[in-house]
Amino acid sequence: MEKELVINGYRKSFGKSLLYTLPVFLITFVFMSGGRPDFSDPARLVALLVTFAGMNLLYFLMHYTGRTDRYRAILFIIFALSLSFTLISNIVQMRNSMSFSQSDIVECRIPFCHLVIPMMIIPAAFTKSIIFPGSIIGGFADISSMVILWLFATIALGRGFCSWGCFYGGWDDGFSRIRKKPLLKKISDSWKWMPFALLLMVMLTAAMTLVPTYCDWICPFKAVTEFEQVTDTESAIKAGIFISLFGGLVVALPVVTRKRTQCSFLCPLGAINTLSNKITPFTVKIDNEKCTKCYKCTTVCPLFALSREDVNGGRVSVFCSKCGKCVDVCPNNAIHFGIKGVPAGSFRNFSRNLFLFVSFIFISIFSAGSIINTIQSLLNFIIS
Amino acid sequence: MAESFILGLSSGSVCLVTCGMVMFPYMMARTAGAKAITADLAVFLATRFLVYALLATIVWFAGQSLLRSPVFTNYTSGFLYIVFSIMLIWYAIEKRPSKTCPAAVVAKIEKRKLVPVFLGVVNSLALCPSLLLILTKGATQATLGKSYLSFLGFFAGSSLWFLPVPAIGLVKKKNVIETVGIFATGLAGTIFIIKGILMLIR
Amino acid sequence: MKKIKIISGIIWAFMALIIILILFPGLNSFSVALSKLPFMKINPNFAGGDAAFSYVQERCTLVVRKPVFDGLLSERKHGFVQLDWRGELPDVISDTIDFDRDGGSDFVVNLKRNDAVTVINPLSDLVTGLNVSVPTSYGWTVRVGLKRE
């Protein structure tokens, strides 16, 4: 551990790390407490303090140890678990069940998530309406807020959204970390083009049928959020698909490959986010002068964004989600967070500091509500 | 028609990548300028359109005489959908380095003006699983008009890929288009398998 | 040129920072602004269509919505008409509906709420049968399948 810290070029002193954490400390305090903490509910206050302290500690450690992915992943995975917990508890409170019924569809009460966005585009252009039985504004997980959150984050972070904002990504990120070494090493990276094919298919089928087909037939996260009530053979087949895809792509394959296989091989929004990587200012750069072609980065990249050809060519592909795993593992500090237009090797610390600040502010505020709710519920459960 | 369009669109890219590489260099090598290429393309697409119209008529009448009972029609088409969809997925994932184009024989044709017509006929009649699926769909439609619509959707979906052909030489990553097309074909196969299963169980 | 690239890259990065900083304080106003755009409404295939007319009954109101045939580019051949009973509903409902208001009844809907049994008796060739019949927070909703003329 000590040796790792010595070779890591981004490590800062204790005082400097504290100084860098101060802006995040103030911003997260204002957003989590609304500037005025609520002292009337002790459980909520404790939950808020734990979340606030935990997040700032993680950000401090990112600067103090110079490592990014390790601490990002902790928050990212907790976010995924807490969001599912919050969503399920909200749904169960509303309906006494994790499954939604025809009544929920008829009354447009289905919570919206960002994965629906690709399917909305063509129908919105042609029919001037949204093909989802949710709430346009107001209520739990409304369409307008989710679209704005995704849009802003994607413009700022590109595919970084998939590692710093997507509340599903934490599931396969978590499972991909269970084993220390992969059991299955050779996977053709041409599978990373599958989300584009799926994007094409779901956009077309949704446009033709005016039904969000990915949600209706494919989404593996139905298994940990909500799903259609099983009332006939068709809904049973759908439930079978959801569970199989969750078991296969979110649990089993990440465990044996140490890759985020759902994000790499299935997610159609991931394909759009990949394209948005072209506009975001932040990127990951390879300093050819320092790179010794050890290819450790290609082995650890969870999203097949770095091939040997990419390393030899001195560039990271558009599939990069800026998780920081390659940056952490590089023994020569040849890979670093960068800004487009700035040559590799220049402004390394500045680029990292700015990127971490932007992405951490996003994930911490976005995730705070569900993490606080989860801790509060657990505390209430323990107390009762 | 929507399903047929999606099927045509998903398999059209593979069709373009496998056949386009054989056909269009030949066509373009002999033509002078974009106008001539566009004319060749128009003849090629018109030929495909006519062949599909002919196929729609033949399979619908064949379907009418062979598959009269609606229950039988449902079961037969459900079963055929599943079989041909599995073939389509196999066709997509098969690890042959490059799929051969049935129109490769084009090099042997001497008469210049017949080339796009010949290419159109061969391309339309290449018995790929997508065509088998659309033949099944056409045969089991209630009216001849619906059979035409199915083939029209398939024609429109697959033809979209051929429209930018004069510019295809400019595309840098043809292998990406091919890979995405192969996956899309596999997914289209999966959709039709589910459709086949639903037809059998409903 | 190199300097211009560096400066524009850094300016864009700071703009990204501003985008994230204004996102959360402005989320509500941005969402409201987005929700006012013309395409931000739920498709009638899910929402059930606009209300066409209503029958005020003793203790409840029956709202008949406009028939929905919406497709991507044009109307579909098959659609539905949605009926909403709002208020205090009797256990057994039997209503005769003329959804297109042409003076002729189109179907009779018989609903036994306690048994959740709904029967549609078509009186017109355009009516194909029952699509959906569910209890709702405001009463009960039925969707009756239709063919386009």
Short mmCIF file of C-alpha atoms in Angstrom, two decimals, chain C residues 55-105:
data_model
loop_
_atom_site.label_atom_id
_atom_site.label_comp_id
_atom_site.label_asym_id
_atom_site.label_seq_id
_atom_site.Cartn_x
_atom_site.Cartn_y
_atom_site.Cartn_z
CA TYR C 55 -72.69 11.66 -17.97
CA VAL C 56 -73.43 12.92 -14.49
CA GLN C 57 -75.05 10.08 -12.58
CA GLU C 58 -76.54 9.91 -9.10
CA ARG C 59 -73.35 9.59 -7.08
CA CYS C 60 -70.72 9.38 -9.74
CA THR C 61 -69.75 10.79 -13.10
CA LEU C 62 -68.96 8.77 -16.20
CA VAL C 63 -66.35 10.45 -18.37
CA VAL C 64 -66.15 9.18 -21.95
CA ARG C 65 -62.83 9.99 -23.59
CA LYS C 66 -62.12 10.54 -27.27
CA PRO C 67 -61.32 7.33 -29.16
CA VAL C 68 -57.57 6.68 -29.45
CA PHE C 69 -56.13 5.32 -32.69
CA ASP C 70 -52.80 7.16 -32.51
CA GLY C 71 -49.93 5.64 -34.47
CA LEU C 72 -46.52 7.02 -35.35
CA LEU C 73 -47.38 8.61 -38.68
CA SER C 74 -51.08 8.01 -39.08
CA GLU C 75 -54.01 6.47 -37.24
CA ARG C 76 -54.00 2.75 -36.57
CA LYS C 77 -56.73 0.34 -37.60
CA HIS C 78 -57.37 -0.72 -34.03
CA GLY C 79 -57.74 1.55 -31.05
CA PHE C 80 -59.83 1.99 -27.92
CA VAL C 81 -62.17 4.30 -26.10
CA GLN C 82 -61.64 4.89 -22.39
CA LEU C 83 -64.46 5.27 -19.87
CA ASP C 84 -63.77 6.62 -16.38
CA TRP C 85 -66.28 6.35 -13.55
CA ARG C 86 -65.42 8.89 -10.89
CA GLY C 87 -66.94 9.35 -7.43
CA GLU C 88 -68.87 6.89 -5.30
CA LEU C 89 -69.49 3.94 -7.57
CA PRO C 90 -72.36 1.46 -7.11
CA ASP C 91 -71.38 -2.23 -6.87
CA VAL C 92 -72.98 -3.01 -10.21
CA ILE C 93 -72.71 -0.68 -13.16
CA SER C 94 -74.58 -1.04 -16.42
CA ASP C 95 -74.25 1.77 -18.96
CA THR C 96 -75.09 2.04 -22.61
CA ILE C 97 -72.53 4.10 -24.46
CA ASP C 98 -72.70 6.08 -27.67
CA PHE C 99 -69.04 7.04 -27.79
CA ASP C 100 -69.18 8.75 -31.21
CA ARG C 101 -72.42 10.59 -30.34
CA ASP C 102 -74.08 9.65 -33.62
CA GLY C 103 -77.38 8.91 -31.88
CA GLY C 104 -76.95 5.15 -31.99
CA SER C 105 -75.74 3.11 -29.00
#
